[in-house]
mmCIF file of C-alpha atoms in Angstrom:
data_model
loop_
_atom_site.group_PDB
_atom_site.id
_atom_site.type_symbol
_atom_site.label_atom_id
_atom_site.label_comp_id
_atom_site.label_asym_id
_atom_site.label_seq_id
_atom_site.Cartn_x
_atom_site.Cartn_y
_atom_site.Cartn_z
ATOM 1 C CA UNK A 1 -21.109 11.959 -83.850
ATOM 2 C CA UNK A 2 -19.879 15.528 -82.738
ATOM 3 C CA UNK A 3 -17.812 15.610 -79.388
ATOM 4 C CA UNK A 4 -18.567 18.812 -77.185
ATOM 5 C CA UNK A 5 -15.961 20.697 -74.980
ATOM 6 C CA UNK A 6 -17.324 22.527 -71.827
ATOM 7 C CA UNK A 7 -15.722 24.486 -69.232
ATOM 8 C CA UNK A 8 -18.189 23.457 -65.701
ATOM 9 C CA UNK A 9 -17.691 25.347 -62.734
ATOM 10 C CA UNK A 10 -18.960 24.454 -59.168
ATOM 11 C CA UNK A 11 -21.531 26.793 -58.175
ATOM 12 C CA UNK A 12 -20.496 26.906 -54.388
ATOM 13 C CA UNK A 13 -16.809 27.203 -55.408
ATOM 14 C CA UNK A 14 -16.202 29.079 -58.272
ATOM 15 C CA UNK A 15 -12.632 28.462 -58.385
ATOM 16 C CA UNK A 16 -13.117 24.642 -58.947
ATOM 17 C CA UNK A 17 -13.803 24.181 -62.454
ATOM 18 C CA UNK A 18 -13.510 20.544 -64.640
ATOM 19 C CA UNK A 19 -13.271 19.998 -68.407
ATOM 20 C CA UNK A 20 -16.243 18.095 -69.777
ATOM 21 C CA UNK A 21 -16.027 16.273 -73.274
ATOM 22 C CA UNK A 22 -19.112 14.400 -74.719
ATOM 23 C CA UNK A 23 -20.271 12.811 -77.402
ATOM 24 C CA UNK A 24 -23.438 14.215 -78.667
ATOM 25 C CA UNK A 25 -26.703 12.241 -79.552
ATOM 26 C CA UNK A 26 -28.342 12.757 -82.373
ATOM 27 C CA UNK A 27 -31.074 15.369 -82.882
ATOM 28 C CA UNK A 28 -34.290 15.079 -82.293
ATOM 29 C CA UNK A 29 -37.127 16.157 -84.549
ATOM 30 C CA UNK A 30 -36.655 20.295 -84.467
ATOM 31 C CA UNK A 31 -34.068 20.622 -82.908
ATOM 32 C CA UNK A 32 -30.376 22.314 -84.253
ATOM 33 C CA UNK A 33 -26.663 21.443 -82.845
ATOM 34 C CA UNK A 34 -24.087 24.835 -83.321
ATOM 35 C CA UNK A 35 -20.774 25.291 -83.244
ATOM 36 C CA UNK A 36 -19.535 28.180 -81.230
ATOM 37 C CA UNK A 37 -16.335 29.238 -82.950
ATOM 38 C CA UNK A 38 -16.029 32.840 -80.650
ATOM 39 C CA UNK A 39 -17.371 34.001 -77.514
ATOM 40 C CA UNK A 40 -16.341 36.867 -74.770
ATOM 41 C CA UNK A 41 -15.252 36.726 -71.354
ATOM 42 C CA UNK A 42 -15.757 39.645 -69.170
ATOM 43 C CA UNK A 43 -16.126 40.441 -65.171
ATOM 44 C CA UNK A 44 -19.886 40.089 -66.329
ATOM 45 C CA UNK A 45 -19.841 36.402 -66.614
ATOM 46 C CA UNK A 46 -18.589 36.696 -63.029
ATOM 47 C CA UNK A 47 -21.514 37.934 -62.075
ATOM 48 C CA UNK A 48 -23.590 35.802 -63.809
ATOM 49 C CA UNK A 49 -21.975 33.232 -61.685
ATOM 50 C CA UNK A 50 -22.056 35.044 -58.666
ATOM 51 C CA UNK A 51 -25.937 35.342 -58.770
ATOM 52 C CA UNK A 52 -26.605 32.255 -60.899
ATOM 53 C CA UNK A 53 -28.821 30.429 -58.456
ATOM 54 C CA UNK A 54 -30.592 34.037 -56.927
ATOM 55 C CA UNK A 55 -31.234 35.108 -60.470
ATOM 56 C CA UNK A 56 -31.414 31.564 -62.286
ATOM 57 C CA UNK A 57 -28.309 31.967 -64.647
ATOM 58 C CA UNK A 58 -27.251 28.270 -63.942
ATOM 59 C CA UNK A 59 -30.975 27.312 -64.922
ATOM 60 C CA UNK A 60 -30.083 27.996 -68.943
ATOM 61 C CA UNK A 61 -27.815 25.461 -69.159
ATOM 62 C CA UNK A 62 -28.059 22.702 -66.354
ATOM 63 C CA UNK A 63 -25.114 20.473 -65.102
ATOM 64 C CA UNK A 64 -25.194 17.589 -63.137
ATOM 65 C CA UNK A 65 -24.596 17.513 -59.513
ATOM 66 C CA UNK A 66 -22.678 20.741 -57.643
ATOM 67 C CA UNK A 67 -22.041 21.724 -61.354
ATOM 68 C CA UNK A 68 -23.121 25.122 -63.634
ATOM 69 C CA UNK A 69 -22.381 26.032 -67.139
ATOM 70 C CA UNK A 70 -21.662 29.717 -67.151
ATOM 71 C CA UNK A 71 -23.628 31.476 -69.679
ATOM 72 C CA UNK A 72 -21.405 33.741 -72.420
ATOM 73 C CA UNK A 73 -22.295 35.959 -75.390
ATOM 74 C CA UNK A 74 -21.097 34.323 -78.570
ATOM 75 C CA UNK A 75 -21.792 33.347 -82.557
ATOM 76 C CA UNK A 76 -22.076 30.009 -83.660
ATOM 77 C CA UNK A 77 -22.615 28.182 -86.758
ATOM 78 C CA UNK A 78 -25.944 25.590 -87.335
ATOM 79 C CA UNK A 79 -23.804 22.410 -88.785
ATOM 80 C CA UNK A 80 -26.808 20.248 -88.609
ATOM 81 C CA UNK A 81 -30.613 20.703 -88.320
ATOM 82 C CA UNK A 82 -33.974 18.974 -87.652
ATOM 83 C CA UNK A 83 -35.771 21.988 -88.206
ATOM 84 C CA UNK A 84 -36.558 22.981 -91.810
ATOM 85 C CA UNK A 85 -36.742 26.597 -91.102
ATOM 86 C CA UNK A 86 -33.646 27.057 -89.431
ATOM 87 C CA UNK A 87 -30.845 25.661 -92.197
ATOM 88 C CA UNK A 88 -27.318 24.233 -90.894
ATOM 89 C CA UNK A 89 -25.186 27.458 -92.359
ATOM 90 C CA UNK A 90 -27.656 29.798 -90.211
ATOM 91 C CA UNK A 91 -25.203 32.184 -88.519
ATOM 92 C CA UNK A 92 -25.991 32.966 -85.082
ATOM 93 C CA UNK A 93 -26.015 35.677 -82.073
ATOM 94 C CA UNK A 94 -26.433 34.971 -78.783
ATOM 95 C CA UNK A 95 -26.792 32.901 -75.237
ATOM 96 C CA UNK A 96 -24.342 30.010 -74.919
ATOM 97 C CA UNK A 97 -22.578 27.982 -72.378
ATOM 98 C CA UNK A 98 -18.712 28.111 -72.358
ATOM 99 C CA UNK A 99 -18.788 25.254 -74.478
ATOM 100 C CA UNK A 100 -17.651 24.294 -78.597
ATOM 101 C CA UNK A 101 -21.283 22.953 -79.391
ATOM 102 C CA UNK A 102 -24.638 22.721 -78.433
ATOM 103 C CA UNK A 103 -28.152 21.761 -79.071
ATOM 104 C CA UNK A 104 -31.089 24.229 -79.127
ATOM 105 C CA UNK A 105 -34.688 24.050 -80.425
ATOM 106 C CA UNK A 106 -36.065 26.670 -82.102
ATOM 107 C CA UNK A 107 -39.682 28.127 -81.948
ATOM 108 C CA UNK A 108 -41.459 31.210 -82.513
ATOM 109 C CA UNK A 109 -39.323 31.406 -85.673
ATOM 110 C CA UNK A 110 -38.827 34.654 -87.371
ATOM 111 C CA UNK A 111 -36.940 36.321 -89.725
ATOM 112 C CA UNK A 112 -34.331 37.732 -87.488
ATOM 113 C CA UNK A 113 -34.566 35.811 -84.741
ATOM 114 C CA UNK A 114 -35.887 33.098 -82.878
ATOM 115 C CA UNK A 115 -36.571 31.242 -79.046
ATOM 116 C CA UNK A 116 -34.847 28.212 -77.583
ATOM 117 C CA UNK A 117 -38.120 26.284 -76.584
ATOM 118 C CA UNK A 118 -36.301 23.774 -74.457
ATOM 119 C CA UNK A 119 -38.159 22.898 -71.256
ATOM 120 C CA UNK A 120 -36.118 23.911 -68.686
ATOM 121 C CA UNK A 121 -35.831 27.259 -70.402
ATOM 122 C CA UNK A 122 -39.755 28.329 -70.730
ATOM 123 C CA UNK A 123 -39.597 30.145 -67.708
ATOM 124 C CA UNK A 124 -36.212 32.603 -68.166
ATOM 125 C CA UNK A 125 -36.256 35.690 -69.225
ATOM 126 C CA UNK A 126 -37.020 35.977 -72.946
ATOM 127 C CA UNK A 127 -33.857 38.475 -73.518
ATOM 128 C CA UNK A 128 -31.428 35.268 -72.932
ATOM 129 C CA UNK A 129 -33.837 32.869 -75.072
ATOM 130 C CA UNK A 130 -33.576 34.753 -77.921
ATOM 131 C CA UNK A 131 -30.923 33.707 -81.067
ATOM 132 C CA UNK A 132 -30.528 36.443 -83.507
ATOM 133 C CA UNK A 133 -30.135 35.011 -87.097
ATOM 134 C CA UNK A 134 -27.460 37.191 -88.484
ATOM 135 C CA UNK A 135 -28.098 37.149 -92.012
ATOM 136 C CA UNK A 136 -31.328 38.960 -91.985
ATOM 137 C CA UNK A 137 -29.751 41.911 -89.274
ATOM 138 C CA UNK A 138 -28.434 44.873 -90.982
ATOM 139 C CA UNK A 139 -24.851 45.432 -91.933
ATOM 140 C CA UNK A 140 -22.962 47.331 -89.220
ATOM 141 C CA UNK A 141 -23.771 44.604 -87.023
ATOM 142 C CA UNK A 142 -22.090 41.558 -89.178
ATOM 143 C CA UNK A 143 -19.406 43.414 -89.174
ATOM 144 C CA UNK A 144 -19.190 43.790 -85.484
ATOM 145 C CA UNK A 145 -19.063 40.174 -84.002
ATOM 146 C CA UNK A 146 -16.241 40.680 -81.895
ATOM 147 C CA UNK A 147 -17.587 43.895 -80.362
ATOM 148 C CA UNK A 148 -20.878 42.576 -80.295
ATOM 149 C CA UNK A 149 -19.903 38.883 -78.393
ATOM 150 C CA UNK A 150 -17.441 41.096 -75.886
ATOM 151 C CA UNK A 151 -18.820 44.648 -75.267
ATOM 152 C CA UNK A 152 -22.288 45.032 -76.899
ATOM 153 C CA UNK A 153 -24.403 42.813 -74.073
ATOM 154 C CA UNK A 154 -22.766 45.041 -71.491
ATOM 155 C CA UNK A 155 -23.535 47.997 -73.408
ATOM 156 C CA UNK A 156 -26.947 47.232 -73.413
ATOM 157 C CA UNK A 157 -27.099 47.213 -69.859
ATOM 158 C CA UNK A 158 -25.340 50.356 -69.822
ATOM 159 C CA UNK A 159 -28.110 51.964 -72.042
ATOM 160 C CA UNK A 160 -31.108 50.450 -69.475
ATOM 161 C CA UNK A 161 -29.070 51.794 -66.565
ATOM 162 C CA UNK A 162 -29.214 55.356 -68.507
ATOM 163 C CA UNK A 163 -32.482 55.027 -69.844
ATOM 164 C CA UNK A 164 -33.814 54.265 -66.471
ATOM 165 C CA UNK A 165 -32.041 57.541 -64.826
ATOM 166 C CA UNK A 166 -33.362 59.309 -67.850
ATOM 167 C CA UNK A 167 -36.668 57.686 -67.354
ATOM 168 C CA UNK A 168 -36.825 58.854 -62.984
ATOM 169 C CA UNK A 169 -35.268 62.795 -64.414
ATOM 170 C CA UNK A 170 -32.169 61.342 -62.940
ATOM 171 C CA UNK A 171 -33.816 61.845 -59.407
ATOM 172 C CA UNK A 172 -33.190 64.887 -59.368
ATOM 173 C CA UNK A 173 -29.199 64.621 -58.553
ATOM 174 C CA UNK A 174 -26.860 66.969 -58.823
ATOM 175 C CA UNK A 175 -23.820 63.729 -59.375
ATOM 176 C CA UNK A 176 -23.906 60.582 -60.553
ATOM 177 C CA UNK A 177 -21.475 57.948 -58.754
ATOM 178 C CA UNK A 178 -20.397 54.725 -60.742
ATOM 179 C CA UNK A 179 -18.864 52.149 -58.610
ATOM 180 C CA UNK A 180 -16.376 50.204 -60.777
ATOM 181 C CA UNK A 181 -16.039 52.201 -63.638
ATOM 182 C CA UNK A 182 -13.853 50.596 -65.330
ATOM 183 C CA UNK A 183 -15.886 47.599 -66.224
ATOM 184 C CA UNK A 184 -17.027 47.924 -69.162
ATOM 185 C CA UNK A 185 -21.003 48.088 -68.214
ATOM 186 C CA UNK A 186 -19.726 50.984 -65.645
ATOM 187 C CA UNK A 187 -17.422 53.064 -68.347
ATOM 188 C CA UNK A 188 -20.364 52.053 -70.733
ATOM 189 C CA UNK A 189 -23.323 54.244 -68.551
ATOM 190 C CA UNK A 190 -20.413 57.118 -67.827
ATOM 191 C CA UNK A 191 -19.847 57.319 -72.019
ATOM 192 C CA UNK A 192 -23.673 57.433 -72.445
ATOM 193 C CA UNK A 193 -24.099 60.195 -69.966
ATOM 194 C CA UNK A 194 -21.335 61.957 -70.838
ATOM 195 C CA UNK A 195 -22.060 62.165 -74.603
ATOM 196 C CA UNK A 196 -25.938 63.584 -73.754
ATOM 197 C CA UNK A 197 -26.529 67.303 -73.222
ATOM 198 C CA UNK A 198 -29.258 66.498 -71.278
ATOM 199 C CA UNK A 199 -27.369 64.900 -68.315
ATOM 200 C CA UNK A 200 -26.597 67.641 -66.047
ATOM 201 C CA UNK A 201 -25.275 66.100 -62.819
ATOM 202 C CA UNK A 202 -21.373 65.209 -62.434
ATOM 203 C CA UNK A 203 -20.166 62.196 -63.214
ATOM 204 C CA UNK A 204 -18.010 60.323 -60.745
ATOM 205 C CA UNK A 205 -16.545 57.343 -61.664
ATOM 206 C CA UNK A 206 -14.471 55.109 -58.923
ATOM 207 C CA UNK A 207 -12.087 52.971 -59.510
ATOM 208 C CA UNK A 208 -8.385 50.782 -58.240
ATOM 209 C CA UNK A 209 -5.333 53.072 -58.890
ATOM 210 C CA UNK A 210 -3.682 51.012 -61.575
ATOM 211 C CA UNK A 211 -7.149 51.298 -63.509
ATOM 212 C CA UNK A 212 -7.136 54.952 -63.567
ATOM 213 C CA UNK A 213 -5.138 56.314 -66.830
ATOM 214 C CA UNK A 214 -7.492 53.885 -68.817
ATOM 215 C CA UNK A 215 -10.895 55.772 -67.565
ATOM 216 C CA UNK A 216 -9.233 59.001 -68.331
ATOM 217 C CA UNK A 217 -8.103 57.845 -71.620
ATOM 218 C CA UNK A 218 -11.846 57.434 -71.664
ATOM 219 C CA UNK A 219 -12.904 60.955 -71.315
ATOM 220 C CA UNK A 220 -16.200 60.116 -69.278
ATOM 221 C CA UNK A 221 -16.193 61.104 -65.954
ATOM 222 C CA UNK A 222 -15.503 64.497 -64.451
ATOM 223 C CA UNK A 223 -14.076 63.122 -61.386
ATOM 224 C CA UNK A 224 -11.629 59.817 -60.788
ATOM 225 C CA UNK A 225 -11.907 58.744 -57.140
ATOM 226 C CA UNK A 226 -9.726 55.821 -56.064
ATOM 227 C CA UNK A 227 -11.000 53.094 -53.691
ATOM 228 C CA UNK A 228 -10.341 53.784 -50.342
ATOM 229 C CA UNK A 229 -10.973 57.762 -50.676
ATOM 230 C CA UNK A 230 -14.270 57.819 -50.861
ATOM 231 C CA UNK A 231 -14.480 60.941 -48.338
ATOM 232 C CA UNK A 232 -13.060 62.764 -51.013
ATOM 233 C CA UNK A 233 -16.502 62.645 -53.061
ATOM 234 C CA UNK A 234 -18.634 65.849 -52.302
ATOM 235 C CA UNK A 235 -21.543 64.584 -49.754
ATOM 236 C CA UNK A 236 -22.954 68.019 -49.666
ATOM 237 C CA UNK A 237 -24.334 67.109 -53.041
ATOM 238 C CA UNK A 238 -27.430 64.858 -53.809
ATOM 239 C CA UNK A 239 -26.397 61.769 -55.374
ATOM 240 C CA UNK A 240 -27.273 58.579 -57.244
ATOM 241 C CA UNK A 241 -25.375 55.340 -56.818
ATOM 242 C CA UNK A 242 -24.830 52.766 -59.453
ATOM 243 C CA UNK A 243 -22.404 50.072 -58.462
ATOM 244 C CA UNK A 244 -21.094 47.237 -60.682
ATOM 245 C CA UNK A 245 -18.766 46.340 -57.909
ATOM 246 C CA UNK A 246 -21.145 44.186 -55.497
ATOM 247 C CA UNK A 247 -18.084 45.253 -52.799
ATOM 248 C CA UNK A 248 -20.454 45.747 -49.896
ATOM 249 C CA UNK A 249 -17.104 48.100 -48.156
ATOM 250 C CA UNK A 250 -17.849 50.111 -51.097
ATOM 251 C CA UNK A 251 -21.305 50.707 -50.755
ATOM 252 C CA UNK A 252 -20.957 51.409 -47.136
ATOM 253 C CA UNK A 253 -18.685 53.672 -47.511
ATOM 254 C CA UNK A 254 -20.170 55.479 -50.248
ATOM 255 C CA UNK A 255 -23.651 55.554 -48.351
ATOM 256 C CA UNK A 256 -22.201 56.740 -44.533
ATOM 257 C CA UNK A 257 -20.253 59.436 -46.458
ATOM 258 C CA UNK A 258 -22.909 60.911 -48.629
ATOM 259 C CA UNK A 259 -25.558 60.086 -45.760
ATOM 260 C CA UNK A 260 -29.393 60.858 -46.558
ATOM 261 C CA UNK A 261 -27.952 62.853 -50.080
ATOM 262 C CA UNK A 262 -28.119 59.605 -51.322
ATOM 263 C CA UNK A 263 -30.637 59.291 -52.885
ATOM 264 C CA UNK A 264 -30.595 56.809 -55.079
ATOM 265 C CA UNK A 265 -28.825 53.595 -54.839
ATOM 266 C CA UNK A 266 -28.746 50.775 -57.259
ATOM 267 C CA UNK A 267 -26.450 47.262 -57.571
ATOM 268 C CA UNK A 268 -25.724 45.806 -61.037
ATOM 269 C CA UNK A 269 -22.520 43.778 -60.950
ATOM 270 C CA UNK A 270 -19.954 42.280 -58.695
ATOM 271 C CA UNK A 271 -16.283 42.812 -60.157
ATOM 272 C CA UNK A 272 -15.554 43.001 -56.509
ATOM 273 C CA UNK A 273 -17.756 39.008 -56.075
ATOM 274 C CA UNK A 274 -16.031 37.954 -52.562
ATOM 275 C CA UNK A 275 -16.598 41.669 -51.086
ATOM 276 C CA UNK A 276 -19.975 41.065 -51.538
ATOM 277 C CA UNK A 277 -22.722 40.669 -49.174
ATOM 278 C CA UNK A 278 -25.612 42.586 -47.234
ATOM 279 C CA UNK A 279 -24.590 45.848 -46.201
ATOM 280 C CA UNK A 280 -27.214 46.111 -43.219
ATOM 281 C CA UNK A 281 -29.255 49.748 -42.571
ATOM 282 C CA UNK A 282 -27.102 52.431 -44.518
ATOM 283 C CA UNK A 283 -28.184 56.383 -44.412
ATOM 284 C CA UNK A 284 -30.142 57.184 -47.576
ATOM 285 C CA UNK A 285 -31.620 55.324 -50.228
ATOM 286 C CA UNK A 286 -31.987 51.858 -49.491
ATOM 287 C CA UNK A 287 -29.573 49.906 -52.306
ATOM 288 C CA UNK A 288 -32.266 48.058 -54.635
ATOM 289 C CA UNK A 289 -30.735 45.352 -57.405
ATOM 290 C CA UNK A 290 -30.969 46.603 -60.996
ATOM 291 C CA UNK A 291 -32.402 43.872 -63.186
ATOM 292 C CA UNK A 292 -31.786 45.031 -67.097
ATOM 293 C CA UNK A 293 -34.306 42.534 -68.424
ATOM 294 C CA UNK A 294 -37.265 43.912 -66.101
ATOM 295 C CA UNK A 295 -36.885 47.498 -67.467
ATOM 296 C CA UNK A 296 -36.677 45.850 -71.180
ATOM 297 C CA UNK A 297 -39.938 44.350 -70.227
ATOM 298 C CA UNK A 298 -40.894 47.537 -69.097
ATOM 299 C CA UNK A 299 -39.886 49.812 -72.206
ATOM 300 C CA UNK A 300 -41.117 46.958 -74.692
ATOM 301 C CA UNK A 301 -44.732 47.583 -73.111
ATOM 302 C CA UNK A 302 -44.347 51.247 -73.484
ATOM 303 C CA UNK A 303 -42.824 51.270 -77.236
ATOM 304 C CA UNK A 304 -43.253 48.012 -78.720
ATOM 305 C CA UNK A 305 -41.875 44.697 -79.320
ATOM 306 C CA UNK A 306 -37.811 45.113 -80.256
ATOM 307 C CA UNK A 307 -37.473 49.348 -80.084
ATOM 308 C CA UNK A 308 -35.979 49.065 -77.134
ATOM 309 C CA UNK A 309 -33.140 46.232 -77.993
ATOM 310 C CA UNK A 310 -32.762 48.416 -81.201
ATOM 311 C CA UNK A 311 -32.000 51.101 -79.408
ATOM 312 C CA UNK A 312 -29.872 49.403 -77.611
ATOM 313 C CA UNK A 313 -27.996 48.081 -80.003
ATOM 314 C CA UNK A 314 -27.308 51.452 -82.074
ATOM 315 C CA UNK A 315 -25.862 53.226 -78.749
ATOM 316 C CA UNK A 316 -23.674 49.968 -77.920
ATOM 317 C CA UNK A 317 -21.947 50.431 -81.413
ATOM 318 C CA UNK A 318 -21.792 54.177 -80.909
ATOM 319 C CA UNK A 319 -19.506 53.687 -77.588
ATOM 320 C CA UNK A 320 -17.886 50.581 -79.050
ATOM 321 C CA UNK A 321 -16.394 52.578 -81.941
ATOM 322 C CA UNK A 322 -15.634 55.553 -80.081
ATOM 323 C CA UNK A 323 -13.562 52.817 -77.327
ATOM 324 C CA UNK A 324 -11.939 50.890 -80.625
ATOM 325 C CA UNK A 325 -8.101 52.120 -80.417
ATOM 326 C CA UNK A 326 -8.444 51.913 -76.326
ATOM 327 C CA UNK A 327 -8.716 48.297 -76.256
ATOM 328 C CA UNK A 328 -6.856 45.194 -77.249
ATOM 329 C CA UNK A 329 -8.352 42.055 -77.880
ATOM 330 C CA UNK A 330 -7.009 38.897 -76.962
ATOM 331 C CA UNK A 331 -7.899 35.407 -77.575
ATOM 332 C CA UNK A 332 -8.111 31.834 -76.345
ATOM 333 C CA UNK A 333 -8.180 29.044 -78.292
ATOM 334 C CA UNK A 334 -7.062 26.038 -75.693
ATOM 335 C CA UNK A 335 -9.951 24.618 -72.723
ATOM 336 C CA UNK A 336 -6.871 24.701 -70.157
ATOM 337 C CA UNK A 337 -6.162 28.358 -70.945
ATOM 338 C CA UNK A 338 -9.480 29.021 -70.786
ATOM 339 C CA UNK A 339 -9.650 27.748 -67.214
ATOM 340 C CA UNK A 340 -6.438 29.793 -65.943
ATOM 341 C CA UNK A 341 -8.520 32.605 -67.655
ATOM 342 C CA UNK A 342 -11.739 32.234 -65.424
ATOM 343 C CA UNK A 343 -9.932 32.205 -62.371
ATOM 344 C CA UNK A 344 -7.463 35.321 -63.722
ATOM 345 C CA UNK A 345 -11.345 36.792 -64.275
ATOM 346 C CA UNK A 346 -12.289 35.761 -60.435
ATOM 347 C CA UNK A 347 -9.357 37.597 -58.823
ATOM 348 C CA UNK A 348 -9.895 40.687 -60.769
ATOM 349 C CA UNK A 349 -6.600 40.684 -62.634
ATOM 350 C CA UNK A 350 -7.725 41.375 -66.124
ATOM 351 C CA UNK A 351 -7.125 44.781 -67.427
ATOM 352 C CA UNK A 352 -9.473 46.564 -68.671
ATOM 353 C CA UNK A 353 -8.306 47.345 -71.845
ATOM 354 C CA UNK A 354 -7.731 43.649 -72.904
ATOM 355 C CA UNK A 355 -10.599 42.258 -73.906
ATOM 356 C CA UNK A 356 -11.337 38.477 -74.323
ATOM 357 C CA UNK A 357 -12.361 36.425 -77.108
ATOM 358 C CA UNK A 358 -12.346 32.138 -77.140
ATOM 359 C CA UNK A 359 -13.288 29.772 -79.259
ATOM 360 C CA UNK A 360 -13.141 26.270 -78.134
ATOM 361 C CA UNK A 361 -13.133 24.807 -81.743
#
């Protein structure tokens, strides 16, 4: 039998975490247990946990009790199989649990890809069910696992986030504020508009003070503000709001300062988790959550099944080559260190420009 390592973390206290180790049963009839020998860590996972009951993040992979599994982006390996047409030696790409194994069951089989038909998982959103099969994706993506586990599901947020200000003309603004932009989703939109000829309003990107030299190293804003001078953003000039912060003081800020120039206002991420909250009647737009799968689901009705992932994908690689000598990857390879990690990732005190691999194998 295969014993499983998971890192569980209370979902009322996210500090409080507990190392799990199991023995797993065997496999049912089509069913397939992996071995997840890399996954990333970033603020994102934060947020994930932050709005894991509101959004149903904890609902991919239950826990017992107070308990959650917080979902990661990671490659595994199939080491054993019930299902003929999904082999053990199947590499894979996708949804995990902080965990060194686990059991899914494969349907809607494909050539590239295919769904986790487990029960309690029929009703999530089909971008998190999905399990590329690596083998039958095209080169530049093999050899991108690391990029692709710790920058490329961010990225693809990024891209929906610019797609859908492409998509509204950019409503019209004449600057474009990113709140936390040096997360990677936030330097990830602020790359995308910056590198588009189209995009005419300023980009502002805000940001902590010792975070600052890495967005310039960046090259994709044409204004730094630090946290705490907001005033010194122009509010004579209409503006959009994207915040990957969740720091309601933020938002308020932002929104009294700008006033009814705000025009639009939308909430991604929460970097800034325990500043969150609701911000009450601001001036101008009223701040709406940004859910990446629902505009996916909107953009796969307009061009097809995939063309939007695809595209997607390509402008991911695009900024994570163009970010490659900016960042330093680091990894962890111990549960314990993985747990002074996750609360390192809770109090903000990751840099930027280290990113995080594991592998609990």
């Amino acid at each position: 039998m295969t014993q499983c390592t998971e890192l569980w973390v209370d979902r009322g206290q996210l500090r409080n975490t507990k190392v799990v180790s199991t023995e797993l049963a065997e496999l049912n009839e089509g069913e397939v247990l992996v071995a997840i020998d890399k996954f990333g860590l970033t603020a994102n996972n934060v947020s994930y946990a932050v709005s894991g009951d509101a959004i149903g993040y904890w609902r991919f992979y239950p826990a017992q009790d107070e308990w959650g599994k917080v979902p990661v982006w990671g490659c595994a390996n199939v080491i054993a199989s019930t299902c003929a047409e999904v082999p053990v030696g199947e590499r894979l790409w996708g949804f995990f649990p902080m965990a060194s194994h686990v059991v899914l069951q494969p349907g809607n089989i494909v050539a590239d890809q295919f769904i986790d038909f487990a029960q309690h998982r029929k009703d999530l959103p089909s971008l998190y069910n999905a399990y590329r099969r690596t083998q039958a994706e095209p080169d530049f993506l093999s050899a991108m696992e690391t990029e692709r586990c710790l920058l490329f599901p961010l990225f693809a947020t990024s891209f929906m986030l610019y797609d859908y200000l492409l998509d509204n003309n950019f409503f019209g603004v004449q600057q474009i504020l990113i709140g936390s932009v040096s997360s990677k989703t936030g330097f990830g939109l602020a790359k995308m508009l910056q590198n588009d000829p189209q995009v005419t309003p300023r980009i502002i990107g805000l940001t902590s003070a010792p975070n600052v030299d890495f967005v310039e190293g960046l090259n994709c804003c044409d204004e730094i503000i630090i946290y705490g001078d907001e005033a010194n953003v122009d509010g004579s000039l209409t503006s959009a709001y994207v915040d990957m912060s969740g720091d309601v003081r933020l938002t308020t800020a932002l929104h009294t300062h700008v006033g009814d120039n705000m025009v639009e206002s939308c909430m991604v991420g929460a970097t800034h988790w325990e500043h969150g909250g609701k911000a009450g009647q601001l001036p101008g737009a009223k701040p709406k959550f940004f859910f990446a799968p629902g505009h996916i689901a909107k953009r796969e009705a307009e061009w097809g099944p995939g063309v939007a992932m695809a595209k997607a994908m390509a402008a991911s690689a695009e900024v994570a080559k163009s970010i490659d000598s900016e960042m330093t990857v680091e990894w962890t390879r111990d549960v314990l260190a993985l747990e002074a990690l996750w609360l390192s990732m809770l109090d903000n005190k990751v840099s930027p420009q280290r990113g995080q691999m594991v592998s609990l194998l």
